[in-house]
Amino acid sequence: MDAKITLTVNGKERTVVTDPERPLLDVLREDLQVTGLKYGCGKGLCGACTVLVDGKRTHPCVTPVAKADKQKITTIEGLADGDRLHPVQQAFLDVGAIQCGYCTPGMILSAVALLEENPRPTDEQIAEWMNVNICRCNGYTKILNAVRRAAAQIAEVKRS
Ligand code: FES
Ligand code: FES
């Protein structure tokens, strides 16, 4: 039976009436036209779909939409502050950590979650955390550099 689900997506409250077992990914992309998150494996293994649910890294391809009821969803569309990119977005641009771009929204959301939990990660911690995000273009070195740069920039802003 369908259920009424309320999601706050990038700060805006959205309501859908749907099968509560549908993947959150399908509801976001198909019902709400929030398409920054990408479909990759559909099994929680590639990270292409990564979003934040109440700030926690989540794979919506394997998350029933009912689990996200009344929670805050952040996707790549919700990271920038007006014209100002989030420091992680800016760092990916600055170091050229984007090739085809398919993995990029998930990579960025994953890095944002990491830096919220651990603002000064070591290279090993970055590599371990980002390990669940796959880049078919094999851009891992630049992605690591981007996360490192974003951490340094966030720390600098906090100091000033
Ligand atoms: S599409 Fe969700 S983890 Fe691969
Ligand atoms: S940039 Fe192409 S998959 Fe990562």
Coordinates of N, CA, C and O and ligand atoms in Angstrom, one line a residue:
M1 N 0.8 -1.2 0.0 CA 0.0 0.0 0.0 C 0.9 1.3 0.0 O 1.9 1.3 0.7
D2 N 0.5 2.3 -0.8 CA 1.3 3.5 -0.8 C 1.2 4.2 0.5 O 0.3 4.0 1.3
A3 N 2.2 5.0 0.8 CA 2.3 5.8 2.0 C 2.7 7.2 1.6 O 3.3 7.5 0.6
K4 N 2.3 8.1 2.5 CA 2.7 9.5 2.3 C 4.1 9.7 3.0 O 4.2 9.5 4.2
I5 N 5.1 10.2 2.2 CA 6.4 10.4 2.7 C 6.8 11.8 2.5 O 6.6 12.4 1.5
T6 N 7.4 12.4 3.6 CA 7.8 13.8 3.5 C 9.3 13.8 3.6 O 9.9 13.3 4.6
L7 N 9.9 14.4 2.6 CA 11.4 14.6 2.6 C 11.7 16.0 2.6 O 11.1 16.8 1.8
T8 N 12.8 16.4 3.3 CA 13.3 17.8 3.1 C 14.5 17.7 2.2 O 15.6 17.2 2.6
V9 N 14.4 18.1 0.9 CA 15.4 17.9 -0.1 C 16.1 19.2 -0.4 O 15.4 20.1 -0.9
N10 N 17.3 19.3 0.0 CA 18.1 20.5 -0.2 C 17.3 21.7 0.4 O 17.2 22.8 -0.3
G11 N 16.7 21.5 1.5 CA 16.1 22.6 2.3 C 14.6 22.8 1.9 O 14.0 23.6 2.5
K12 N 14.1 22.1 0.9 CA 12.7 22.3 0.5 C 11.9 21.0 0.9 O 12.3 19.9 0.5
E13 N 10.8 21.2 1.5 CA 10.0 20.1 1.9 C 9.2 19.6 0.7 O 8.6 20.3 0.0
R14 N 9.3 18.3 0.5 CA 8.7 17.6 -0.7 C 7.9 16.4 -0.1 O 8.3 15.7 0.8
T15 N 6.7 16.3 -0.7 CA 5.8 15.1 -0.2 C 5.5 14.2 -1.4 O 5.3 14.7 -2.5
V16 N 5.6 12.9 -1.2 CA 5.3 12.0 -2.3 C 4.4 10.9 -1.6 O 4.5 10.6 -0.4
V17 N 3.5 10.4 -2.5 CA 2.7 9.2 -2.1 C 3.1 8.1 -2.9 O 3.0 8.1 -4.2
T18 N 3.7 7.1 -2.3 CA 4.4 6.0 -3.1 C 4.6 4.8 -2.2 O 4.3 4.8 -1.0
D19 N 5.0 3.7 -2.9 CA 5.3 2.5 -2.2 C 6.5 2.8 -1.3 O 7.6 3.2 -1.7
P20 N 6.3 2.5 0.0 CA 7.4 2.9 1.0 C 8.7 2.1 0.8 O 9.7 2.5 1.3
E21 N 8.6 1.0 0.1 CA 9.8 0.2 -0.1 C 10.6 0.6 -1.4 O 11.7 0.1 -1.6
R22 N 10.0 1.5 -2.2 CA 10.8 2.0 -3.3 C 12.1 2.6 -2.9 O 12.2 3.3 -1.9
P23 N 13.2 2.4 -3.7 CA 14.4 3.0 -3.4 C 14.3 4.5 -3.3 O 13.7 5.1 -4.2
L24 N 15.0 5.1 -2.4 CA 15.0 6.6 -2.3 C 15.6 7.2 -3.6 O 15.1 8.2 -4.0
L25 N 16.5 6.5 -4.2 CA 17.1 7.0 -5.4 C 16.0 7.2 -6.5 O 16.0 8.2 -7.2
D26 N 15.1 6.2 -6.6 CA 14.1 6.3 -7.7 C 13.1 7.5 -7.4 O 12.7 8.2 -8.3
V27 N 12.8 7.7 -6.1 CA 11.9 8.8 -5.8 C 12.6 10.1 -6.0 O 11.9 11.0 -6.6
L28 N 13.8 10.2 -5.7 CA 14.5 11.5 -5.9 C 14.6 11.8 -7.4 O 14.3 12.9 -7.9
R29 N 15.1 10.8 -8.1 CA 15.4 11.0 -9.6 C 14.1 11.1 -10.4 O 14.0 12.0 -11.3
E30 N 13.2 10.2 -10.2 CA 12.0 10.0 -11.1 C 10.9 10.9 -10.6 O 10.2 11.5 -11.5
D31 N 10.6 10.9 -9.3 CA 9.4 11.7 -8.9 C 9.7 13.1 -8.6 O 8.9 14.0 -8.9
L32 N 10.9 13.4 -8.1 CA 11.3 14.8 -7.7 C 12.2 15.4 -8.7 O 12.6 16.6 -8.4
Q33 N 12.7 14.7 -9.7 CA 13.6 15.3 -10.7 C 14.8 15.8 -10.1 O 15.4 16.9 -10.5
V34 N 15.3 15.2 -9.1 CA 16.6 15.6 -8.5 C 17.6 14.6 -9.1 O 17.7 13.4 -8.6
T35 N 18.3 15.0 -10.1 CA 19.1 14.0 -10.9 C 20.6 14.1 -10.8 O 21.3 13.4 -11.5
G36 N 21.0 14.9 -9.8 CA 22.5 15.0 -9.6 C 23.1 13.7 -9.1 O 24.2 13.3 -9.5
L37 N 22.3 12.9 -8.3 CA 22.7 11.6 -7.9 C 22.6 10.7 -9.0 O 21.6 10.7 -9.8
K38 N 23.6 9.8 -9.2 CA 23.6 8.9 -10.4 C 23.3 7.5 -10.0 O 23.7 7.0 -8.9
Y39 N 22.8 6.8 -11.0 CA 22.5 5.3 -10.8 C 23.8 4.6 -11.4 O 24.1 4.8 -12.5
G40 N 24.4 3.8 -10.5 CA 25.5 3.0 -11.0 C 25.2 1.5 -10.9 O 24.7 0.9 -11.8
C41 N 25.5 0.9 -9.7 CA 25.4 -0.5 -9.5 C 24.0 -0.9 -9.0 O 23.5 -2.0 -9.3
G42 N 23.3 0.0 -8.3 CA 22.0 -0.3 -7.7 C 22.1 -1.3 -6.5 O 21.1 -1.8 -6.1
K43 N 23.3 -1.5 -6.1 CA 23.5 -2.5 -5.0 C 24.3 -1.9 -3.8 O 24.8 -2.7 -3.0
G44 N 24.5 -0.6 -3.8 CA 25.2 -0.1 -2.6 C 26.7 -0.3 -2.7 O 27.4 -0.2 -1.7
L45 N 27.2 -0.5 -3.9 CA 28.7 -0.9 -4.0 C 29.5 0.1 -4.8 O 30.8 0.0 -4.7
C46 N 29.0 1.1 -5.4 CA 29.8 2.0 -6.3 C 29.9 3.4 -5.8 O 30.8 4.2 -6.2
G47 N 28.9 3.9 -5.0 CA 28.9 5.2 -4.5 C 28.4 6.3 -5.5 O 28.3 7.5 -5.1
A48 N 28.0 5.9 -6.7 CA 27.6 6.9 -7.7 C 26.3 7.7 -7.2 O 26.1 8.8 -7.6
C49 N 25.5 7.0 -6.4 CA 24.2 7.6 -5.9 C 24.3 8.4 -4.6 O 23.3 8.9 -4.1
T50 N 25.5 8.4 -4.0 CA 25.7 8.9 -2.6 C 25.0 10.3 -2.4 O 25.1 11.2 -3.1
V51 N 24.2 10.3 -1.3 CA 23.6 11.5 -0.8 C 23.8 11.6 0.7 O 24.3 10.6 1.3
L52 N 23.5 12.7 1.4 CA 23.5 12.7 2.8 C 22.1 12.7 3.3 O 21.2 13.4 2.8
V53 N 21.8 11.8 4.3 CA 20.5 11.8 5.0 C 20.8 12.2 6.4 O 21.5 11.5 7.1
D54 N 20.2 13.3 6.8 CA 20.5 13.9 8.1 C 22.1 13.9 8.3 O 22.5 13.6 9.4
G55 N 22.8 14.3 7.3 CA 24.2 14.5 7.4 C 25.0 13.2 7.2 O 26.3 13.2 7.2
K56 N 24.4 12.0 7.2 CA 25.1 10.8 7.1 C 25.2 10.3 5.7 O 24.2 10.3 4.9
R57 N 26.4 9.8 5.3 CA 26.5 9.2 3.9 C 25.6 8.1 3.7 O 25.6 7.1 4.6
T58 N 24.8 8.1 2.7 CA 23.8 7.1 2.4 C 23.8 6.7 0.9 O 24.0 7.6 0.1
H59 N 23.5 5.5 0.7 CA 23.4 5.0 -0.7 C 21.9 4.8 -1.0 O 21.3 3.8 -0.5
P60 N 21.2 5.8 -1.6 CA 19.8 5.7 -1.8 C 19.3 4.6 -2.7 O 18.1 4.3 -2.7
C61 N 20.2 4.0 -3.4 CA 19.8 2.9 -4.3 C 19.4 1.7 -3.5 O 18.6 0.8 -4.0
V62 N 19.8 1.6 -2.2 CA 19.5 0.5 -1.4 C 18.8 0.9 -0.1 O 18.7 0.2 0.9
T63 N 18.3 2.2 -0.1 CA 17.5 2.7 1.0 C 16.1 2.9 0.7 O 15.7 3.7 -0.2
P64 N 15.2 2.1 1.3 CA 13.8 2.3 1.1 C 13.4 3.8 1.4 O 13.8 4.3 2.5
V65 N 12.5 4.4 0.6 CA 12.2 5.8 0.8 C 11.6 6.0 2.2 O 11.8 7.1 2.8
A66 N 10.9 5.0 2.7 CA 10.3 5.2 4.1 C 11.3 5.4 5.1 O 11.0 6.1 6.1
K67 N 12.5 4.9 4.9 CA 13.6 5.2 5.9 C 14.0 6.6 6.0 O 14.6 7.1 7.0
A68 N 13.8 7.3 4.9 CA 14.2 8.7 4.9 C 13.0 9.7 5.2 O 13.2 10.9 5.2
D69 N 11.9 9.1 5.6 CA 10.7 9.9 5.9 C 11.0 10.9 7.0 O 11.7 10.6 8.0
K70 N 10.7 12.2 6.8 CA 10.9 13.3 7.7 C 12.3 13.6 8.0 O 12.7 14.2 9.0
Q71 N 13.2 13.2 7.0 CA 14.6 13.5 7.2 C 15.1 14.5 6.2 O 14.4 14.8 5.2
K72 N 16.3 15.0 6.4 CA 16.9 16.0 5.5 C 17.8 15.3 4.6 O 18.8 14.7 5.0
I73 N 17.6 15.5 3.3 CA 18.4 14.9 2.2 C 19.2 16.0 1.6 O 18.7 17.1 1.2
T74 N 20.5 15.8 1.5 CA 21.4 16.7 0.7 C 21.9 16.0 -0.5 O 22.5 15.0 -0.3
T75 N 21.7 16.6 -1.6 CA 22.3 16.1 -2.9 C 23.3 17.2 -3.4 O 23.4 18.3 -2.8
I76 N 23.9 16.8 -4.5 CA 24.9 17.8 -5.0 C 24.3 19.1 -5.4 O 25.0 20.2 -5.2
E77 N 23.0 19.1 -5.7 CA 22.3 20.4 -6.0 C 22.2 21.3 -4.8 O 22.0 22.5 -5.0
G78 N 22.3 20.7 -3.6 CA 22.1 21.6 -2.4 C 23.4 22.0 -1.7 O 23.3 22.5 -0.6
L79 N 24.5 21.7 -2.3 CA 25.8 22.0 -1.6 C 26.2 23.5 -1.7 O 26.8 24.0 -0.7
A80 N 26.1 24.1 -2.8 CA 26.6 25.4 -3.0 C 25.7 26.4 -2.2 O 24.6 26.2 -1.9
D81 N 26.4 27.5 -1.8 CA 25.7 28.6 -1.1 C 25.5 29.7 -2.1 O 26.4 30.6 -2.3
G82 N 24.4 29.7 -2.8 CA 24.2 30.7 -3.9 C 25.2 30.4 -5.0 O 25.3 29.3 -5.5
D83 N 26.0 31.5 -5.4 CA 27.0 31.3 -6.4 C 28.3 30.7 -5.9 O 29.2 30.4 -6.6
R84 N 28.4 30.6 -4.5 CA 29.6 30.1 -3.9 C 29.6 28.6 -3.8 O 28.7 28.1 -3.1
L85 N 30.5 27.9 -4.5 CA 30.6 26.5 -4.4 C 31.0 26.1 -3.0 O 31.7 26.8 -2.3
H86 N 30.5 24.9 -2.5 CA 31.0 24.3 -1.3 C 32.6 24.1 -1.5 O 33.0 23.8 -2.6
P87 N 33.3 24.2 -0.4 CA 34.8 24.0 -0.6 C 35.2 22.7 -1.2 O 36.2 22.7 -1.9
V88 N 34.4 21.7 -1.0 CA 34.8 20.4 -1.6 C 34.5 20.5 -3.1 O 35.4 20.0 -4.0
Q89 N 33.4 21.1 -3.5 CA 33.2 21.3 -5.0 C 34.3 22.1 -5.6 O 34.8 21.8 -6.7
Q90 N 34.6 23.2 -4.9 CA 35.7 24.1 -5.4 C 37.0 23.3 -5.6 O 37.7 23.5 -6.6
A91 N 37.3 22.5 -4.6 CA 38.6 21.8 -4.6 C 38.6 20.8 -5.8 O 39.7 20.6 -6.4
F92 N 37.5 20.1 -6.0 CA 37.5 19.2 -7.2 C 37.7 20.0 -8.5 O 38.5 19.5 -9.4
L93 N 37.2 21.1 -8.6 CA 37.4 22.0 -9.8 C 38.9 22.4 -9.8 O 39.5 22.3 -10.9
D94 N 39.4 22.9 -8.7 CA 40.7 23.5 -8.7 C 41.8 22.5 -9.1 O 42.8 22.8 -9.7
V95 N 41.6 21.2 -8.6 CA 42.7 20.3 -8.9 C 42.4 19.4 -10.2 O 43.1 18.6 -10.6
G96 N 41.2 19.7 -10.8 CA 40.8 18.9 -12.0 C 40.5 17.5 -11.7 O 40.9 16.6 -12.4
A97 N 39.8 17.3 -10.6 CA 39.5 15.9 -10.2 C 38.2 15.3 -10.8 O 37.5 14.5 -10.3
I98 N 37.9 15.9 -12.0 CA 36.7 15.4 -12.7 C 37.1 15.1 -14.2 O 37.7 15.9 -14.9
Q99 N 36.7 13.9 -14.6 CA 37.0 13.5 -16.0 C 35.6 13.4 -16.6 O 35.0 14.4 -17.1
C100 N 35.0 12.2 -16.7 CA 33.6 12.1 -17.3 C 32.6 12.7 -16.4 O 31.5 13.1 -16.8
G101 N 32.9 12.7 -15.1 CA 32.0 13.4 -14.1 C 30.9 12.5 -13.5 O 30.2 12.9 -12.6
Y102 N 30.9 11.2 -14.0 CA 29.7 10.4 -13.5 C 29.8 10.1 -12.0 O 28.8 10.1 -11.3
C103 N 31.0 9.9 -11.5 CA 31.2 9.5 -10.1 C 31.3 10.8 -9.2 O 31.2 10.7 -8.0
T104 N 31.4 12.0 -9.9 CA 31.8 13.2 -9.1 C 30.7 13.6 -8.1 O 31.1 13.9 -6.9
P105 N 29.4 13.6 -8.3 CA 28.5 14.0 -7.3 C 28.6 13.1 -6.0 O 28.7 13.6 -4.9
G106 N 28.7 11.8 -6.3 CA 28.8 10.9 -5.2 C 30.2 11.1 -4.4 O 30.2 11.0 -3.2
M107 N 31.2 11.3 -5.2 CA 32.5 11.5 -4.6 C 32.5 12.7 -3.7 O 33.0 12.7 -2.5
I108 N 31.9 13.8 -4.2 CA 31.9 15.0 -3.4 C 31.0 14.9 -2.2 O 31.5 15.3 -1.1
L109 N 29.9 14.3 -2.3 CA 29.0 14.1 -1.1 C 29.7 13.2 -0.1 O 29.7 13.4 1.1
S110 N 30.4 12.2 -0.5 CA 31.2 11.3 0.4 C 32.2 12.1 1.1 O 32.4 12.0 2.3
A111 N 33.0 12.9 0.4 CA 34.0 13.7 1.0 C 33.4 14.7 2.0 O 34.0 15.0 3.0
V112 N 32.3 15.3 1.6 CA 31.7 16.3 2.6 C 31.3 15.5 3.9 O 31.6 16.1 5.0
A113 N 30.8 14.3 3.8 CA 30.5 13.6 5.0 C 31.7 13.3 5.8 O 31.7 13.4 7.0
L114 N 32.8 12.9 5.1 CA 34.1 12.6 5.8 C 34.5 13.9 6.6 O 34.9 13.8 7.8
L115 N 34.6 15.0 5.9 CA 35.1 16.2 6.5 C 34.2 16.7 7.7 O 34.7 17.5 8.5
E116 N 32.9 16.4 7.6 CA 32.1 16.8 8.7 C 32.4 15.9 10.0 O 32.5 16.4 11.1
E117 N 32.7 14.7 9.7 CA 33.1 13.8 10.8 C 34.5 13.9 11.3 O 34.8 13.8 12.5
N118 N 35.4 14.2 10.4 CA 36.8 14.2 10.6 C 37.5 15.3 9.8 O 37.9 15.1 8.7
P119 N 37.5 16.5 10.3 CA 37.9 17.7 9.5 C 39.4 17.6 9.0 O 39.7 18.3 8.1
R120 N 40.2 16.9 9.7 CA 41.6 16.8 9.4 C 42.1 15.4 9.1 O 42.9 14.8 9.9
P121 N 41.5 14.7 8.2 CA 41.9 13.3 8.0 C 43.3 13.1 7.4 O 43.8 14.0 6.7
T122 N 43.9 12.0 7.8 CA 45.2 11.7 7.1 C 44.9 11.1 5.7 O 43.7 10.8 5.4
D123 N 45.9 11.0 4.9 CA 45.8 10.5 3.6 C 45.2 9.1 3.6 O 44.4 8.7 2.8
E124 N 45.6 8.3 4.6 CA 45.1 6.9 4.8 C 43.6 6.9 5.1 O 42.9 6.1 4.6
Q125 N 43.3 7.9 6.0 CA 41.8 7.9 6.3 C 41.0 8.4 5.1 O 39.9 7.9 4.9
I126 N 41.5 9.3 4.3 CA 40.8 9.7 3.1 C 40.6 8.5 2.2 O 39.5 8.2 1.7
A127 N 41.7 7.8 2.0 CA 41.7 6.7 1.0 C 40.7 5.6 1.5 O 39.9 5.1 0.7
E128 N 40.7 5.4 2.8 CA 39.9 4.3 3.3 C 38.4 4.7 3.2 O 37.6 3.9 2.8
W129 N 38.1 6.0 3.6 CA 36.7 6.5 3.5 C 36.2 6.5 2.1 O 35.1 6.1 1.8
M130 N 37.0 7.0 1.2 CA 36.6 7.1 -0.2 C 36.6 5.8 -1.0 O 36.2 5.8 -2.2
N131 N 37.1 4.8 -0.3 CA 37.2 3.5 -1.0 C 35.9 2.9 -1.5 O 35.8 2.1 -2.4
V132 N 34.8 3.4 -0.9 CA 33.5 2.8 -1.4 C 32.9 3.6 -2.6 O 31.9 3.3 -3.1
N133 N 33.7 4.6 -3.0 CA 33.3 5.3 -4.2 C 34.2 4.9 -5.4 O 35.4 5.1 -5.3
I134 N 33.6 4.4 -6.4 CA 34.4 4.0 -7.6 C 34.4 5.0 -8.7 O 33.4 5.6 -9.0
C135 N 35.6 5.2 -9.2 CA 35.8 6.1 -10.4 C 36.3 5.3 -11.5 O 37.4 4.8 -11.5
R136 N 35.4 5.1 -12.5 CA 35.8 4.3 -13.7 C 36.9 5.0 -14.5 O 37.5 4.3 -15.3
C137 N 37.0 6.3 -14.4 CA 38.1 7.0 -15.1 C 39.4 6.9 -14.4 O 40.4 7.4 -14.8
N138 N 39.4 6.2 -13.2 CA 40.6 6.0 -12.4 C 41.3 7.3 -12.0 O 42.5 7.5 -12.1
G139 N 40.4 8.3 -11.6 CA 41.0 9.6 -11.2 C 41.3 9.7 -9.8 O 41.3 10.8 -9.2
Y140 N 41.7 8.6 -9.1 CA 41.9 8.6 -7.7 C 42.9 9.5 -7.1 O 42.7 10.1 -6.0
T141 N 44.0 9.7 -7.8 CA 45.1 10.6 -7.3 C 44.6 12.0 -7.1 O 44.7 12.6 -6.1
K142 N 43.9 12.5 -8.2 CA 43.4 13.9 -8.1 C 42.3 14.0 -7.1 O 42.1 15.0 -6.5
I143 N 41.5 12.9 -7.0 CA 40.4 13.0 -6.0 C 40.9 13.1 -4.6 O 40.5 13.9 -3.8
L144 N 41.9 12.3 -4.3 CA 42.6 12.4 -3.0 C 43.2 13.8 -2.8 O 43.0 14.4 -1.7
N145 N 43.8 14.3 -3.8 CA 44.3 15.7 -3.7 C 43.2 16.7 -3.4 O 43.4 17.7 -2.7
A146 N 42.1 16.5 -4.1 CA 40.9 17.4 -3.9 C 40.4 17.4 -2.5 O 40.1 18.4 -1.9
V147 N 40.3 16.2 -1.9 CA 39.8 16.1 -0.6 C 40.8 16.7 0.4 O 40.4 17.4 1.3
R148 N 42.1 16.4 0.2 CA 43.1 17.0 1.0 C 43.0 18.6 1.0 O 43.1 19.2 2.0
R149 N 42.9 19.1 -0.2 CA 42.8 20.5 -0.4 C 41.6 21.1 0.3 O 41.7 22.2 0.9
A150 N 40.5 20.4 0.1 CA 39.2 20.9 0.7 C 39.4 21.0 2.3 O 39.0 21.9 2.9
A151 N 40.0 19.9 2.8 CA 40.2 19.9 4.3 C 41.0 21.1 4.7 O 40.7 21.7 5.7
A152 N 42.1 21.4 4.0 CA 43.0 22.5 4.3 C 42.2 23.8 4.2 O 42.4 24.7 5.1
Q153 N 41.4 23.9 3.2 CA 40.7 25.2 3.0 C 39.6 25.4 4.1 O 39.5 26.5 4.6
I154 N 39.0 24.3 4.4 CA 37.9 24.4 5.5 C 38.6 24.8 6.8 O 38.2 25.7 7.6
A155 N 39.8 24.2 7.1 CA 40.5 24.5 8.3 C 41.0 26.0 8.3 O 40.9 26.7 9.3
E156 N 41.4 26.5 7.2 CA 41.8 27.9 7.1 C 40.7 28.8 7.3 O 40.8 29.8 8.1
V157 N 39.5 28.5 6.8 CA 38.4 29.4 7.0 C 38.0 29.4 8.5 O 37.7 30.5 9.1
K158 N 38.1 28.2 9.1 CA 37.8 28.2 10.6 C 38.7 29.0 11.4 O 38.4 29.6 12.4
R159 N 40.0 29.0 11.0 CA 41.0 29.8 11.7 C 40.8 31.3 11.6 O 41.1 32.0 12.5
S160 N 40.3 31.7 10.4 CA 40.3 33.2 10.1 C 39.0 33.8 10.7 O 38.1 33.2 11.2
Ligands
FES1 S1 24.2 3.1 -7.5 FE1 24.1 3.2 -5.4 S2 26.0 2.5 -4.6 FE2 26.0 2.1 -6.8
FES2 S1 35.4 10.9 -13.4 FE1 34.6 9.4 -14.7 S2 33.9 7.9 -13.3 FE2 35.0 9.2 -12.1

